[in-house]
PDB file of C-alpha atoms and ligand atoms in Angstrom:
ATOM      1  CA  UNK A 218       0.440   1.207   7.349  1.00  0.00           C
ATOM      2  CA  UNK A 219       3.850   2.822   5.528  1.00  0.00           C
ATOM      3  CA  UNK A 220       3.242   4.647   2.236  1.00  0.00           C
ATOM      4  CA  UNK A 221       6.627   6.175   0.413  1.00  0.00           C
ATOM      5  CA  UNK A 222       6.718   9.515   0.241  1.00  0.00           C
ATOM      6  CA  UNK A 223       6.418   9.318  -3.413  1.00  0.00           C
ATOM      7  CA  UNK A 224       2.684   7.520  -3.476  1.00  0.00           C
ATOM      8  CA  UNK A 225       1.397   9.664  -0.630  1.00  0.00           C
ATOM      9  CA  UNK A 226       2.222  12.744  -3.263  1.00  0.00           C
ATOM     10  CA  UNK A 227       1.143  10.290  -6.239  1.00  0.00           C
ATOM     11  CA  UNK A 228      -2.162  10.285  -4.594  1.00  0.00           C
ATOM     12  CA  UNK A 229      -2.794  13.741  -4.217  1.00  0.00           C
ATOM     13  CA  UNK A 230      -1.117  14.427  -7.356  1.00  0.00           C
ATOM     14  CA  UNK A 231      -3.546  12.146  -9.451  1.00  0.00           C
ATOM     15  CA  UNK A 232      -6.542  14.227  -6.943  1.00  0.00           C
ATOM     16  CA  UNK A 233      -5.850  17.113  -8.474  1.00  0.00           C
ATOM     17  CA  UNK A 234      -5.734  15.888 -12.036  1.00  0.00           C
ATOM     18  CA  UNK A 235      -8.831  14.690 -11.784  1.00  0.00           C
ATOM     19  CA  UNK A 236     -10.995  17.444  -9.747  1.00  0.00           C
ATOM     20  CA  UNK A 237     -13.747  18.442  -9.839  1.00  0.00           C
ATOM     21  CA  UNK A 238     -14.374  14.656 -10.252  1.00  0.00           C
ATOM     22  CA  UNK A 239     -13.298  12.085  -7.841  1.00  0.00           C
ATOM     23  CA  UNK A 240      -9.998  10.249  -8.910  1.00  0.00           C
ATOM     24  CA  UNK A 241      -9.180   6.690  -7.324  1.00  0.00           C
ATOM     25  CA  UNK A 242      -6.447   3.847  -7.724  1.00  0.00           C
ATOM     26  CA  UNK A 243      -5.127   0.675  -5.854  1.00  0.00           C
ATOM     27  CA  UNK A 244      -2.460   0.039  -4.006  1.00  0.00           C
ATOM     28  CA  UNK A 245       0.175  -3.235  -4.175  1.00  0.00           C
ATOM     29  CA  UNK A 246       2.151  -4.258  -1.524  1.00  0.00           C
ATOM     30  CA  UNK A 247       3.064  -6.660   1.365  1.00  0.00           C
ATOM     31  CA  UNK A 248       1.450  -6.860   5.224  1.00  0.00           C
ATOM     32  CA  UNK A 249       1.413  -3.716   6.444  1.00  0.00           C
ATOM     33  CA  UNK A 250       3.593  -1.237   3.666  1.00  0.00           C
ATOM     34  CA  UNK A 251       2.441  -0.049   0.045  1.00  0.00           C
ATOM     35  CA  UNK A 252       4.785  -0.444  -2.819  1.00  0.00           C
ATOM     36  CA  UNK A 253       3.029   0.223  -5.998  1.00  0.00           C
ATOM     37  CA  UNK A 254      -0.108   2.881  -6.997  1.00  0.00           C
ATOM     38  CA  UNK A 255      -1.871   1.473  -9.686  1.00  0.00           C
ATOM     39  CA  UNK A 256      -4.205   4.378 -11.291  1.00  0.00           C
ATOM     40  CA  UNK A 257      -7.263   3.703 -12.209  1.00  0.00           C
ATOM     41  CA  UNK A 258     -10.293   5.047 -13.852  1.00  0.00           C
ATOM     42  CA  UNK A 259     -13.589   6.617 -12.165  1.00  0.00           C
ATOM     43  CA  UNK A 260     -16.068   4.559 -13.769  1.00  0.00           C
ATOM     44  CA  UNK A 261     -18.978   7.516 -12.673  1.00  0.00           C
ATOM     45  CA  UNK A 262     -16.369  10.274 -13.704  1.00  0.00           C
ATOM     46  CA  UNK A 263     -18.408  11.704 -10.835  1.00  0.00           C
ATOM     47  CA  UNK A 264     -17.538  14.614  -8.508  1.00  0.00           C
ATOM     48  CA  UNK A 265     -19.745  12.553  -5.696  1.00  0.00           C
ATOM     49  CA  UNK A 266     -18.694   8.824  -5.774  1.00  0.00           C
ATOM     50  CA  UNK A 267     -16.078   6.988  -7.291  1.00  0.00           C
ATOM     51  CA  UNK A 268     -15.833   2.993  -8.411  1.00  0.00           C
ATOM     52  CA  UNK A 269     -12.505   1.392 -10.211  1.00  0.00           C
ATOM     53  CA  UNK A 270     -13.550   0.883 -13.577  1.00  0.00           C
ATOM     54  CA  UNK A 271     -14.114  -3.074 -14.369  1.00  0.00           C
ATOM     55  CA  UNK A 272     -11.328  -2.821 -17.244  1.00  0.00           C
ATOM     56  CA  UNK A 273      -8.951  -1.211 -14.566  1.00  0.00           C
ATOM     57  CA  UNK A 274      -9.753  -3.760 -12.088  1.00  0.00           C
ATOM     58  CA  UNK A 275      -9.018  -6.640 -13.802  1.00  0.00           C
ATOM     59  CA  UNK A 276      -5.571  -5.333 -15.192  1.00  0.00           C
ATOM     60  CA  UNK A 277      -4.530  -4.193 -12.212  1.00  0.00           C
ATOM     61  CA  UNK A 278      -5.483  -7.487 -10.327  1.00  0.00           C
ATOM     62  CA  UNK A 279      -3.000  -9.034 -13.118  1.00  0.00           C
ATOM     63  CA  UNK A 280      -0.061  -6.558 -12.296  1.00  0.00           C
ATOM     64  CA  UNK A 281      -0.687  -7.310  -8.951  1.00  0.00           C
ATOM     65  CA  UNK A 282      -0.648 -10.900  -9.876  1.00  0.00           C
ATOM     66  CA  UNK A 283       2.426 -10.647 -11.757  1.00  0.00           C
ATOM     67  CA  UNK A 284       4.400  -8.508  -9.095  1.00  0.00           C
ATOM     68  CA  UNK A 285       3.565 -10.915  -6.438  1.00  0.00           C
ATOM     69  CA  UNK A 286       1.792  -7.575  -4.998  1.00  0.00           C
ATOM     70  CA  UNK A 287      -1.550  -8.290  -2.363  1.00  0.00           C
ATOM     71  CA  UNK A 288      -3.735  -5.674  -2.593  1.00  0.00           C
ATOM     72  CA  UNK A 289      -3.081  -3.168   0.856  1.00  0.00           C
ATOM     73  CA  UNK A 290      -5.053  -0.352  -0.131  1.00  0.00           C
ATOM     74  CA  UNK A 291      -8.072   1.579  -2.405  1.00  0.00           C
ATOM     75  CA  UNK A 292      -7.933   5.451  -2.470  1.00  0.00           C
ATOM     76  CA  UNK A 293     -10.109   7.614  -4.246  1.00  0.00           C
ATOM     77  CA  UNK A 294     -10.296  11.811  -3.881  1.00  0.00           C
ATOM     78  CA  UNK A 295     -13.069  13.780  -1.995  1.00  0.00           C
ATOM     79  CA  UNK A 296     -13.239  17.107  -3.751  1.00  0.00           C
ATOM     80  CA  UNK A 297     -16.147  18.599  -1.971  1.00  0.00           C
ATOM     81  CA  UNK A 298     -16.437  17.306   1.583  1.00  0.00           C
ATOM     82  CA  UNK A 299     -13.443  15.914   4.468  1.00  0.00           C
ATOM     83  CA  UNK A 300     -11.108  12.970   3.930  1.00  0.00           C
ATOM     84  CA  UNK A 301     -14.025  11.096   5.978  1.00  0.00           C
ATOM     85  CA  UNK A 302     -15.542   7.514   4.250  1.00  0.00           C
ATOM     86  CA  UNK A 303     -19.140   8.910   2.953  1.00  0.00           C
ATOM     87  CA  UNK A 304     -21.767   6.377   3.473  1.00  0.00           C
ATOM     88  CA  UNK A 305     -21.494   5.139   0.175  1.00  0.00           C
ATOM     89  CA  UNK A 306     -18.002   4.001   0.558  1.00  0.00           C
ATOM     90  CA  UNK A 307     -18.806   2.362   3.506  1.00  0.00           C
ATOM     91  CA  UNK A 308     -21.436   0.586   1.775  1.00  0.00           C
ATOM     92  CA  UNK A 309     -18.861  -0.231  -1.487  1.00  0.00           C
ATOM     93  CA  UNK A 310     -16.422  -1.605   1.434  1.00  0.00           C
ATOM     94  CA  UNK A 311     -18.494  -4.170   2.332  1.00  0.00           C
ATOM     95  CA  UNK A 312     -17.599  -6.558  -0.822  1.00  0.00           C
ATOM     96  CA  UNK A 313     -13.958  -5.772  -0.009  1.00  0.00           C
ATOM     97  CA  UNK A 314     -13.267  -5.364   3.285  1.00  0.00           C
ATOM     98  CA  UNK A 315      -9.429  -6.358   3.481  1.00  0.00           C
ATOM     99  CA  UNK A 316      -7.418  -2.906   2.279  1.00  0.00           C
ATOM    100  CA  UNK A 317      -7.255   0.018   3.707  1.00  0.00           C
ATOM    101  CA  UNK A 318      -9.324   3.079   2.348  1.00  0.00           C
ATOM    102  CA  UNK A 319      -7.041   5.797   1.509  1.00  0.00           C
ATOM    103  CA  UNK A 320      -8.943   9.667   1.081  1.00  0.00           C
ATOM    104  CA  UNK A 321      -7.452  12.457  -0.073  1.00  0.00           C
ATOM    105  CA  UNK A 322      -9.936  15.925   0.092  1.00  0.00           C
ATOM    106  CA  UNK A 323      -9.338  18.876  -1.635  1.00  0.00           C
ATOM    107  CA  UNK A 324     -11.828  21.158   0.265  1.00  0.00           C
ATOM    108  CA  UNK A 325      -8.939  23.139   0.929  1.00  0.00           C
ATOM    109  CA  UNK A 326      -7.097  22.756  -2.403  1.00  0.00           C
ATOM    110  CA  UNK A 327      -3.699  24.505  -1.065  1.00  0.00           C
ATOM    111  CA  UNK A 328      -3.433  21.906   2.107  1.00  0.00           C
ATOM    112  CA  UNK A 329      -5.080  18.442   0.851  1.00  0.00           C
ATOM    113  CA  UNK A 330      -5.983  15.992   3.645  1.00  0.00           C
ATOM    114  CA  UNK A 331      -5.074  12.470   3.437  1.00  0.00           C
ATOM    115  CA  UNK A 332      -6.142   9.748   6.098  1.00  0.00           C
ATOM    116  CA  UNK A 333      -6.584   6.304   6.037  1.00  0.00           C
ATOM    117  CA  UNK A 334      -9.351   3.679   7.442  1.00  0.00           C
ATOM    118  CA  UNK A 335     -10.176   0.505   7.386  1.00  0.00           C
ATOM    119  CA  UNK A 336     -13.717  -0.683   6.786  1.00  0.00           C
ATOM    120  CA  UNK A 337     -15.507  -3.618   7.644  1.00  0.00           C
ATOM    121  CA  UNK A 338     -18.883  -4.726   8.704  1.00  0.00           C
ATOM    122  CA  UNK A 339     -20.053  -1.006   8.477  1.00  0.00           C
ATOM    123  CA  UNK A 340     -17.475   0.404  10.972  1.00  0.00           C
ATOM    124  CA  UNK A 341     -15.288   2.834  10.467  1.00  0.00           C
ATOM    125  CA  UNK A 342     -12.162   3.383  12.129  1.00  0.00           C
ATOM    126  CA  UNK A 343      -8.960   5.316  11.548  1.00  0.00           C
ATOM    127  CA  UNK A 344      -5.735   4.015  10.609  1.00  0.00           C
ATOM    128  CA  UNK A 345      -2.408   6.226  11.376  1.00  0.00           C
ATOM    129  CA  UNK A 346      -0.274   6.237   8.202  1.00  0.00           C
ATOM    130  CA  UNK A 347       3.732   6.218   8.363  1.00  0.00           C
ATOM    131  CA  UNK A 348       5.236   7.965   5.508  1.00  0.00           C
ATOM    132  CA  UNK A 349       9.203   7.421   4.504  1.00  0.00           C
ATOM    133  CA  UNK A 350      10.632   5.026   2.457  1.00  0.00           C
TER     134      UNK A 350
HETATM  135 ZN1   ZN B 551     -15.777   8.790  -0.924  1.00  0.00          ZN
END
């Protein structure tokens, strides 16, 4: 998938905000590129799981409405363990299993890692992200 420049550094940006908790957001776009990051709240405000808060949802599924935007992508932070899907978010995948999973892990807080995966039926796999614009 292609990410700007700009919303890979959104992402880690809004990470960092929010550590020690978990931050997360949604991404608009077409097929295949992001165009918009849509921040959104942690509901938990958890350093351990994340879920986009039910108010944030529903605007955001209206912005994306109104920007003729498909949902491509869900990221959300990992402050205390590797940009890997924990089994929790591979269980929270399962009612959405169309965008891409974007985490961003601050274990080491001076080089964050940010990788990509898509999710379905419980399997994991790894999805090479193309920055530029
Ligand atoms: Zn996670």
């Amino acid at each position: 998938m292609r990410i700007p420049t700009h919303i890979l550094d959104e992402i880690v940006a809004h990470s960092r905000e929010e550590a020690p908790n978990e931050c997360c957001g949604l991404l608009g776009g077409r097929e295949g590129a992001a165009t918009t990051l849509y921040r959104a709240r942690n509901e938990f405000e958890s350093p351990l799981r994340y879920n986009v808060h039910p108010q944030d949802l529903l605007r955001i599924t209206n912005e994306l409405d109104e920007a003729g935007e498909e949902l491509v992508g869900i990221y959300h932070s990992h402050t205390r363990s590797e940009a890997y899907p924990s089994q929790t978010d591979v269980n929270l995948a399962e009612n959405w299993p169309d965008p891409l999973y974007l985490i961003c892990s601050l274990v080491d807080a001076d080089t964050p890692v940010l990788r990509a995966f898509a999710i379905s039926d419980g399997a994991v796999s790894e999805v090479i992200l193309e920055s530029g614009d």
